[in-house]
PDB file of C-alpha atoms and ligand atoms in Angstrom:
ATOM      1  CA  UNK G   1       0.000   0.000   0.000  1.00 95.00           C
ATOM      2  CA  UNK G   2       1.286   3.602  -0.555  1.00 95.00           C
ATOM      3  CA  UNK G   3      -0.186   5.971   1.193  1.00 97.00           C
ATOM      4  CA  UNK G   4       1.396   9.766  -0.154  1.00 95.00           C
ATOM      5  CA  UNK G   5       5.302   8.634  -0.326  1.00 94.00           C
ATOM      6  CA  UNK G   6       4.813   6.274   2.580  1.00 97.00           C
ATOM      7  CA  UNK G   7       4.804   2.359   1.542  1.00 96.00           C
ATOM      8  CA  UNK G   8       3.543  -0.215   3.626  1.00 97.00           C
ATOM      9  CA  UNK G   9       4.316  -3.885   2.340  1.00 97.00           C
ATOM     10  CA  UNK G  10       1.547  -5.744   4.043  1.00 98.00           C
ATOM     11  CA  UNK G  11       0.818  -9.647   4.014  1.00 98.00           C
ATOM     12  CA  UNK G  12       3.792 -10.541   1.398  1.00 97.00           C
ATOM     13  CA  UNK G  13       2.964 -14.227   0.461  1.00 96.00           C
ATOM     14  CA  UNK G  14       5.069 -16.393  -2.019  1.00 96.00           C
ATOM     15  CA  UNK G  15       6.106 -14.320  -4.993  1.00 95.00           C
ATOM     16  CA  UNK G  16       6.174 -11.357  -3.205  1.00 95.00           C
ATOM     17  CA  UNK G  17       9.179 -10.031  -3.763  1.00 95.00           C
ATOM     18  CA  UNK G  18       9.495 -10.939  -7.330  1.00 94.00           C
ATOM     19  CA  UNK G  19       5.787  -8.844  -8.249  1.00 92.00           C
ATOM     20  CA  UNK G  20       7.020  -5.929  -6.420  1.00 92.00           C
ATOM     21  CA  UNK G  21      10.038  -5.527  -8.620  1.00 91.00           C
ATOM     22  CA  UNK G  22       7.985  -6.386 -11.544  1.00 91.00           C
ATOM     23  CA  UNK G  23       5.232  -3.512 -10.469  1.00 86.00           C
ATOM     24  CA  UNK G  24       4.930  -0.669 -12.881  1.00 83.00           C
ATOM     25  CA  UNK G  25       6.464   1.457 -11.545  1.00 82.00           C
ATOM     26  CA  UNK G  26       8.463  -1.037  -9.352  1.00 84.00           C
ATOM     27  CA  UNK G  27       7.492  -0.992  -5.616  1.00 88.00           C
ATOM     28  CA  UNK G  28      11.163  -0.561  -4.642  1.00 93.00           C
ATOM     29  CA  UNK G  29      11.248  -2.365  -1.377  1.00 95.00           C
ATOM     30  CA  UNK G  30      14.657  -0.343  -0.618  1.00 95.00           C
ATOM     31  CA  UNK G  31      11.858   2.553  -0.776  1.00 95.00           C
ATOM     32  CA  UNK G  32       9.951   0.486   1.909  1.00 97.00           C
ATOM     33  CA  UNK G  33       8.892   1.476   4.897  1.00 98.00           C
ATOM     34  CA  UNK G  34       7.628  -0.871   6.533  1.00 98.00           C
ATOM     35  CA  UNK G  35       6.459  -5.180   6.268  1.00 98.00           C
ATOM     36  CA  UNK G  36       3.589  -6.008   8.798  1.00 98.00           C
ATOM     37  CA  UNK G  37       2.229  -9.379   8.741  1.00 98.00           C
ATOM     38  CA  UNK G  38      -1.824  -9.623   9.250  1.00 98.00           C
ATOM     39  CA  UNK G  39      -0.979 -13.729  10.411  1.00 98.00           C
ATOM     40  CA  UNK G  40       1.882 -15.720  10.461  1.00 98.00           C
ATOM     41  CA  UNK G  41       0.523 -18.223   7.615  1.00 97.00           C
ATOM     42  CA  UNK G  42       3.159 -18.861   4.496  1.00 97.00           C
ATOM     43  CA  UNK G  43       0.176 -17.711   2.240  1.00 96.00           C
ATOM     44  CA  UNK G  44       0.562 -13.937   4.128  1.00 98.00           C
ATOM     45  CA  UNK G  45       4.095 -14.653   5.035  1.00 98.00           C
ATOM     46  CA  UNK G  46       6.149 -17.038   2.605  1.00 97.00           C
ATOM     47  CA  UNK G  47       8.721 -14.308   1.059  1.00 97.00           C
ATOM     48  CA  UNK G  48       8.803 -11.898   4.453  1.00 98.00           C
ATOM     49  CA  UNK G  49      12.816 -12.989   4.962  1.00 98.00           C
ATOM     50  CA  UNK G  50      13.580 -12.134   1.009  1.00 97.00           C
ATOM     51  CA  UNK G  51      11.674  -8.951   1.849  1.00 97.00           C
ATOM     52  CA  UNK G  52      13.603  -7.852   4.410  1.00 98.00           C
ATOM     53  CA  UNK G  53      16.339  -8.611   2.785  1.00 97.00           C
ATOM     54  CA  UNK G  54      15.528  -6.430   0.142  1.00 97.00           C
ATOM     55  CA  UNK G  55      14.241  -3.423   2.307  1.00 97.00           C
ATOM     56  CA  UNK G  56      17.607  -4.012   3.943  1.00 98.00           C
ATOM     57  CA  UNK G  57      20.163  -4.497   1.568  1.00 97.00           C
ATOM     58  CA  UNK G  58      20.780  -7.797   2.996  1.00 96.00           C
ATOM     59  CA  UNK G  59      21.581  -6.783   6.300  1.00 95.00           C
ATOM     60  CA  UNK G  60      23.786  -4.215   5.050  1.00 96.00           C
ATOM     61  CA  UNK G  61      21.846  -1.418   5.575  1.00 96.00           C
ATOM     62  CA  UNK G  62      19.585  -1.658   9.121  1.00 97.00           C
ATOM     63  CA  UNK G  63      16.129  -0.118   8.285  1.00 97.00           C
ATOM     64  CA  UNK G  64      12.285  -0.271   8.647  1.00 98.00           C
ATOM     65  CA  UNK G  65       9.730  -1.651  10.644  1.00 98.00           C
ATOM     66  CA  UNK G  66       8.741  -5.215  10.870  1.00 98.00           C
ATOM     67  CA  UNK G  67       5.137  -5.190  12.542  1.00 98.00           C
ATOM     68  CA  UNK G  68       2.801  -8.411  13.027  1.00 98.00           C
ATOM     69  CA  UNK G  69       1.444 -10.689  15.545  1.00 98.00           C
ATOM     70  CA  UNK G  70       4.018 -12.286  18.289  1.00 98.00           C
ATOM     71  CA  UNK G  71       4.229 -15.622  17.267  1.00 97.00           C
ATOM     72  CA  UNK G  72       5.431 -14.893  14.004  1.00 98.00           C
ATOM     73  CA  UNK G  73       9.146 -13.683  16.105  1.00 98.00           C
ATOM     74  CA  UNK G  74       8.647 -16.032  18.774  1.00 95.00           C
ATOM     75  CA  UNK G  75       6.999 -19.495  18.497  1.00 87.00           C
ATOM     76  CA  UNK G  76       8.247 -21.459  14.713  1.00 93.00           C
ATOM     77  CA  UNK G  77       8.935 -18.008  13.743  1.00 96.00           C
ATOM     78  CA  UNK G  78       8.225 -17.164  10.028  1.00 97.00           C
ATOM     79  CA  UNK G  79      10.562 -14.304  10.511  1.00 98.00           C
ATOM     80  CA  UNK G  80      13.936 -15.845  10.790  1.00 97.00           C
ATOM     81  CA  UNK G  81      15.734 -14.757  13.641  1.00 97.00           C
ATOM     82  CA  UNK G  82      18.548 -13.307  11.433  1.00 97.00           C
ATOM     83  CA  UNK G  83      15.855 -11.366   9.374  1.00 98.00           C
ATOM     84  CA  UNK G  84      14.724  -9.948  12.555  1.00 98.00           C
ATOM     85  CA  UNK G  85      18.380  -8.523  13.102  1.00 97.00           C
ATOM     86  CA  UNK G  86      18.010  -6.537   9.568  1.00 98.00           C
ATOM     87  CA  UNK G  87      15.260  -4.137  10.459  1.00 98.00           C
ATOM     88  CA  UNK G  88      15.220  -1.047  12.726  1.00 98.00           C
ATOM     89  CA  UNK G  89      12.533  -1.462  14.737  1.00 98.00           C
ATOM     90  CA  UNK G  90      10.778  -4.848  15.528  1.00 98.00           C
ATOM     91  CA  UNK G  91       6.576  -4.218  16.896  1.00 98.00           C
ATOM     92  CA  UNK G  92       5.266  -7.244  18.192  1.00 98.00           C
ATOM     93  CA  UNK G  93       1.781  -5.958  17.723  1.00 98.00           C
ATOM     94  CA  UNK G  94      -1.381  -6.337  20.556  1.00 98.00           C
ATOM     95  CA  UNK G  95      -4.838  -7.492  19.367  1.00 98.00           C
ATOM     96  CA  UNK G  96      -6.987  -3.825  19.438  1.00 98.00           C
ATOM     97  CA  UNK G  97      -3.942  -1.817  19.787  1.00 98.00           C
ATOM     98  CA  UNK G  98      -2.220   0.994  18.444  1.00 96.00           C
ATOM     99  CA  UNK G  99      -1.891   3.665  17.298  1.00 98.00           C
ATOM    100  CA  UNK G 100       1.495   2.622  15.738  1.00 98.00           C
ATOM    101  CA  UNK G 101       2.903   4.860  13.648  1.00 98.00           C
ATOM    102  CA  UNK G 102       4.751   4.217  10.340  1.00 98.00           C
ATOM    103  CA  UNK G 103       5.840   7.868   9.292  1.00 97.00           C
ATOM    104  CA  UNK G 104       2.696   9.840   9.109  1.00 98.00           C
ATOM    105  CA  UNK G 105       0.258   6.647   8.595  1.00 98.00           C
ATOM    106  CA  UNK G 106      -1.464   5.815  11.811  1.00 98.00           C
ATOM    107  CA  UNK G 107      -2.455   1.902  12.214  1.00 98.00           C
ATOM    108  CA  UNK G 108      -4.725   0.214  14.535  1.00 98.00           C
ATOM    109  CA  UNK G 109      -5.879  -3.404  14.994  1.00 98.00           C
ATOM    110  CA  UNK G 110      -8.674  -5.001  15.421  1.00 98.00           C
ATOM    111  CA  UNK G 111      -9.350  -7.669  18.045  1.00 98.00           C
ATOM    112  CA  UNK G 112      -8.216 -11.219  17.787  1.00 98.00           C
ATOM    113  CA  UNK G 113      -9.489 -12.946  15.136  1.00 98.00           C
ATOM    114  CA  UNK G 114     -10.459 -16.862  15.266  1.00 97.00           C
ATOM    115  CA  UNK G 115      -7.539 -18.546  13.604  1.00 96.00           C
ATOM    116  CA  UNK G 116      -5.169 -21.064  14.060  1.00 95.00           C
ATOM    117  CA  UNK G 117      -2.911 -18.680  14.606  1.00 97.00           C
ATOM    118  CA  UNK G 118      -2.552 -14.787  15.935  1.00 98.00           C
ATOM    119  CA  UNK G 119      -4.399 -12.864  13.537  1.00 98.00           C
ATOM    120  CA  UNK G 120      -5.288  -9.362  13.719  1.00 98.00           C
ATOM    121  CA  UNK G 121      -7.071  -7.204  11.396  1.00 98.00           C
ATOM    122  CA  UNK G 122      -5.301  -3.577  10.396  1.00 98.00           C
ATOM    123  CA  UNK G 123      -6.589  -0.428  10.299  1.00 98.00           C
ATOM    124  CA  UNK G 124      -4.925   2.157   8.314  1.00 98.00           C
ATOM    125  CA  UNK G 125      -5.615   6.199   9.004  1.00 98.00           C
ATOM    126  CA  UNK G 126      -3.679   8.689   6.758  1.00 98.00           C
ATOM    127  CA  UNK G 127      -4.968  11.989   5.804  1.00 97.00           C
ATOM    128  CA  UNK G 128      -8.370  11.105   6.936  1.00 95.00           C
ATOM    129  CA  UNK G 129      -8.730   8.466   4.494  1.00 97.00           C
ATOM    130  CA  UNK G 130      -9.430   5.525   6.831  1.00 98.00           C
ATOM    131  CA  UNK G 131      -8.858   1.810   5.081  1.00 98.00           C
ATOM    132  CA  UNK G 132      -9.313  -1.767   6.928  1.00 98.00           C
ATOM    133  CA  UNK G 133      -8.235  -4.886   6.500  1.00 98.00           C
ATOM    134  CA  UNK G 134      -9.855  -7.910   7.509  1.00 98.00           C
ATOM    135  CA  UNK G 135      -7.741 -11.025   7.048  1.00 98.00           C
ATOM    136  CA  UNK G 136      -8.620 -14.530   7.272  1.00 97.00           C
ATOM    137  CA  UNK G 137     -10.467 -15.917  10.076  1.00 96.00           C
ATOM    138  CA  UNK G 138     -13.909 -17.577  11.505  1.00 95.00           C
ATOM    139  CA  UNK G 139     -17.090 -15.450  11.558  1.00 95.00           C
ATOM    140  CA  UNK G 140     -18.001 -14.650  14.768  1.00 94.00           C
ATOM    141  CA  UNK G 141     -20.499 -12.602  16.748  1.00 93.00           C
ATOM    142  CA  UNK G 142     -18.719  -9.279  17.219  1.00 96.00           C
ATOM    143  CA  UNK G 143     -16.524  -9.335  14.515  1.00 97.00           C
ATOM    144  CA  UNK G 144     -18.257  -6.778  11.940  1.00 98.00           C
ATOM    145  CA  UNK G 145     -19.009  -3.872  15.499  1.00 98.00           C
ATOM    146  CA  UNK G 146     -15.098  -4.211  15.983  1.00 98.00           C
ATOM    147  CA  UNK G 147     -14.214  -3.314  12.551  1.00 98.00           C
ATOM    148  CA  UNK G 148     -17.349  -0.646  12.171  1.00 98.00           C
ATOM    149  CA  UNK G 149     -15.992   1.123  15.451  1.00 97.00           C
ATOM    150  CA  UNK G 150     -13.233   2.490  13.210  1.00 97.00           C
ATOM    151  CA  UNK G 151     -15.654   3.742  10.644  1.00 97.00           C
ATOM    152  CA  UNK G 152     -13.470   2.592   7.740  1.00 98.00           C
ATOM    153  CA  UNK G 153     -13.781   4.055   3.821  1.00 98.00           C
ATOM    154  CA  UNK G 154     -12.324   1.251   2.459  1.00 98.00           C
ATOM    155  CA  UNK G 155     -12.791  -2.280   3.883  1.00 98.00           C
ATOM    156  CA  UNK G 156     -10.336  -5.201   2.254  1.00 98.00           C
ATOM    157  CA  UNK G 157     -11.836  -8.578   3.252  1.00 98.00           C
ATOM    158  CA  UNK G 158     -10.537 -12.168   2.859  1.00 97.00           C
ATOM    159  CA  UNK G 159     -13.230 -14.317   2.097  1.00 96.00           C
ATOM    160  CA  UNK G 160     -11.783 -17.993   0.770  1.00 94.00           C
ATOM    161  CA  UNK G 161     -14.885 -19.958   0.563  1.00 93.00           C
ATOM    162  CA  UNK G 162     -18.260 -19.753  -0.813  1.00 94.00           C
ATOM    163  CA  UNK G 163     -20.326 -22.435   0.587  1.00 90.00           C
ATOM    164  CA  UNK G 164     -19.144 -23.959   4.146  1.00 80.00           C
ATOM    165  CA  UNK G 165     -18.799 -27.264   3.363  1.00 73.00           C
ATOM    166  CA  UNK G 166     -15.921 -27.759   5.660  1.00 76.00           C
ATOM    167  CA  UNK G 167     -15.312 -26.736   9.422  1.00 78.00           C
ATOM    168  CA  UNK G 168     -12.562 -23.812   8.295  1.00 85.00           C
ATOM    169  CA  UNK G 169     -11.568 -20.816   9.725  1.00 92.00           C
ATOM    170  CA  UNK G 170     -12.180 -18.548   6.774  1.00 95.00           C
ATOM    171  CA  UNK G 171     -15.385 -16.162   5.749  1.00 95.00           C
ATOM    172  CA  UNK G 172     -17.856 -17.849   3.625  1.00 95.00           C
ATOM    173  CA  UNK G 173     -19.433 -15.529   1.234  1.00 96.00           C
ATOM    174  CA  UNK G 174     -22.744 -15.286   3.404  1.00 96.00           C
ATOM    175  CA  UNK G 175     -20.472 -14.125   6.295  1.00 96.00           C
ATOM    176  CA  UNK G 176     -18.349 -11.488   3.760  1.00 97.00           C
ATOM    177  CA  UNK G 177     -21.251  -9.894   2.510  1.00 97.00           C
ATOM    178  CA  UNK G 178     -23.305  -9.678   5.718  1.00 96.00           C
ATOM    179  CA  UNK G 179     -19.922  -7.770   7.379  1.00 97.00           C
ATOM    180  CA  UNK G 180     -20.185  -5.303   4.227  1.00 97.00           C
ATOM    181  CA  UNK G 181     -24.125  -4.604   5.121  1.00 97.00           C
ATOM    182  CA  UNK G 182     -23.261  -3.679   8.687  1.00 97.00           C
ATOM    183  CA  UNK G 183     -20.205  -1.690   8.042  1.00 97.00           C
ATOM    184  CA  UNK G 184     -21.266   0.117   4.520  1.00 96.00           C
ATOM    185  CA  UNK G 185     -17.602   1.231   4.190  1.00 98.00           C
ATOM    186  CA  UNK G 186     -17.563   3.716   0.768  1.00 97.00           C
ATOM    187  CA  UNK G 187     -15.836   0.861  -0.807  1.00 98.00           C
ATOM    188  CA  UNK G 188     -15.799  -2.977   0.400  1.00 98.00           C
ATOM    189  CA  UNK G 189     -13.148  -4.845  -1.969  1.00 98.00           C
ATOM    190  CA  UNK G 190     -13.190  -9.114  -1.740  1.00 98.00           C
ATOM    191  CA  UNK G 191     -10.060 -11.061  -2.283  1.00 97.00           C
ATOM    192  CA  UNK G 192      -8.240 -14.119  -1.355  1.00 97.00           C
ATOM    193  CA  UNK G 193     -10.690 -16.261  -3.241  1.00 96.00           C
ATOM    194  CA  UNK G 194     -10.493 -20.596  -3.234  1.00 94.00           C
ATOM    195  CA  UNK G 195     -11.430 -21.816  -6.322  1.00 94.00           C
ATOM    196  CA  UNK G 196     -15.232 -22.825  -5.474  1.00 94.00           C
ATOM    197  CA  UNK G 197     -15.641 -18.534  -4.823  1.00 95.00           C
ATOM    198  CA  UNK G 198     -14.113 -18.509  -8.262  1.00 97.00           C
ATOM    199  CA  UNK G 199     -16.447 -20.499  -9.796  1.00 96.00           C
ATOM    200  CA  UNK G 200     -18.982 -18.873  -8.613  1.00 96.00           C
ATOM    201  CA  UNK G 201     -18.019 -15.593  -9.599  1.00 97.00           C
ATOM    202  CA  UNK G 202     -16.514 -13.105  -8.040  1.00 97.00           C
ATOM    203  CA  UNK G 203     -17.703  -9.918  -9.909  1.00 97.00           C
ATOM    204  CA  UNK G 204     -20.888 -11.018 -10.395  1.00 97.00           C
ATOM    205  CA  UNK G 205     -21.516 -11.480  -6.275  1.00 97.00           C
ATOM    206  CA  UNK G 206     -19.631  -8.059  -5.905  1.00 98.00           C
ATOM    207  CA  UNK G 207     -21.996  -6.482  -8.631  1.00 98.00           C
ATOM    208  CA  UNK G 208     -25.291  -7.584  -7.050  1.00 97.00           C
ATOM    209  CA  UNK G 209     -23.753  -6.988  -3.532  1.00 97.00           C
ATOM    210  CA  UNK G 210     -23.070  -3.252  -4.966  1.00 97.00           C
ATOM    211  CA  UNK G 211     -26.691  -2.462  -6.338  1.00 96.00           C
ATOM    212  CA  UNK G 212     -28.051  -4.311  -3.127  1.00 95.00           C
ATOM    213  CA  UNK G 213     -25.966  -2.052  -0.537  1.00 94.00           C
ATOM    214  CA  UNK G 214     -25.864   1.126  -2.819  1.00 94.00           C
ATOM    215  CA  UNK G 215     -21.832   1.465  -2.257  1.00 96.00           C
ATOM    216  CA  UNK G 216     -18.786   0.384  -4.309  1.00 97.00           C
ATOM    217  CA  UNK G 217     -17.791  -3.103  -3.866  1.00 98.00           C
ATOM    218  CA  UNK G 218     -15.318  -4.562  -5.680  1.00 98.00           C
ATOM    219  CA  UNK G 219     -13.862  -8.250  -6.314  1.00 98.00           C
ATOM    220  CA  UNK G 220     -10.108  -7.986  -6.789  1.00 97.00           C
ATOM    221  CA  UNK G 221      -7.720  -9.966  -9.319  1.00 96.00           C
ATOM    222  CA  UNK G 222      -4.090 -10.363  -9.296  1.00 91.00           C
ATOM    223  CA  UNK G 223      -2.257  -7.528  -9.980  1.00 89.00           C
ATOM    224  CA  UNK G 224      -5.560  -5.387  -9.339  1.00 93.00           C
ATOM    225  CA  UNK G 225      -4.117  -1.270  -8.976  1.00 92.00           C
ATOM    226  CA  UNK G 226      -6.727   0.527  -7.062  1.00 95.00           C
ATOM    227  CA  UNK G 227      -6.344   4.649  -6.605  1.00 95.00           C
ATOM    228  CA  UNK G 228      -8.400   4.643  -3.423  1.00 95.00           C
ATOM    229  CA  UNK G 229      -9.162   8.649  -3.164  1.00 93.00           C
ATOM    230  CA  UNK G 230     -10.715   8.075  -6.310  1.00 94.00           C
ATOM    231  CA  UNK G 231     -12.519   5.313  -5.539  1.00 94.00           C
ATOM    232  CA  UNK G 232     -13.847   7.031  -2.158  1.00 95.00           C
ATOM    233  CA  UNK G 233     -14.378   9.972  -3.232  1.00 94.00           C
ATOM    234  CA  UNK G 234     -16.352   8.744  -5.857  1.00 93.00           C
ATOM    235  CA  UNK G 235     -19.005   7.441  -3.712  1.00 92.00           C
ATOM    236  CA  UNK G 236     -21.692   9.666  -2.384  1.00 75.00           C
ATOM    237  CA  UNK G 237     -22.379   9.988   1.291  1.00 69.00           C
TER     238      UNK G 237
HETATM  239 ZN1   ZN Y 301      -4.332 -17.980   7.571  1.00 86.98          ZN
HETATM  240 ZN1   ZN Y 302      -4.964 -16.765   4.167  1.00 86.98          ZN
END
């Protein structure tokens, strides 16, 4: 995410690295300032060492923040601890805490979400645009108040499965959409998809979800560039 000159790396799964530096215009992660981790799973978390490498010129060159959940330092630690060495500042972050800052960009999380592992969401406040993400986890009673406390404009939310047809911790579509309704952030965008949300279609759920709740909603697709003043500003209070 880049929010003014500020860039946030956030959740950088396999491939990471290699689709930064491919980004037009690259996302220089020398220009990086900061990696935060939403969960310590290798799909949010698989090229975090090669990412601080980068940001860090191997070692060479201590900078940044590293910011995410405890036991991604502590307990099988995704982050090796050499990687942890690299960066300037090291935030083992609380569930509902904050403010941390990252230059000028405020972020908050949300409570604890129902994972395997510690999972918090992250709420990001710069220049009184306000944007949320919701990573993977279990629907639960509660969940959509503690993300509408924040009032966000633009909510990202993870929602892997359509149907529940296993016990999972992940969103179903029923449980993605019925956050959106009791948030109505500006702009709701879907990602993270498994393959039965695919099938079903992705833009075609986010287009009736959009004339049903009068707001944009949008499903994402790799490589998906989204100007998010525009998008906001766009929509009509
Ligand atoms: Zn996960
Ligand atoms: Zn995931």
């Amino acid at each position: 995410m880049r929010f003014g000159t500020t860039q946030i790396h956030v959740d950088p799964g396999p491939g990471a690295l290699v689709r930064a530096l491919s980004h037009v215009p690259p996302c220089n992660p020398r220009e990086l300032e900061a990696i935060v981790l939403s969960h310590k799973h290798l799909d949010h978390a698989g090229d975090v060492n090669a990412l601080i490498e980068a940001m860090t010129s191997g070692g060479f060159r201590r900078r940044g923040a590293l910011m995410g959940p405890p036991d991604a330092f502590e307990v099988e630690p995704v982050v090796l601890p050499y990687a942890q060495q690299f960066v300037q500042r090291l935030e083992r972050l609380e569930p509902s805490g904050g403010p941390y800052h990252i230059g000028p960009v405020e972020l908050r999380t949300s409570m604890a979400h129902v994972h395997a592992v510690q999972t918090y969401g992250l709420h990001f406040a710069y220049e009184g645009l306000r944007v949320a993400y919701l990573p993977c986890g279990r629907y639960f009673e509660g969940l959509a108040a503690d993300y509408a406390r924040l009032n966000p404009d633009v909510l990202i939310v993870n929602v892997l499965r359509f149907r529940d047809e296993m016990n999972v911790d992940h969103l179903t579509w029923e449980d993605a959409r019925s956050i959106a309704l009791d948030i109505r952030p500006k702009v709701t965008v879907f990602q993270h998809f498994g393959t039965k949300m695919l099938e079903a279609g992705p833009e075609r759920l986010a287009q009736d979800l959009e004339d049903e709740i009068g707001r944009r909603v949008i499903a994402a697709y790799d490589g998906l560039r989204l100007d998010l003043d525009t998008e906001v500003a766009a929509v009509a209070d």
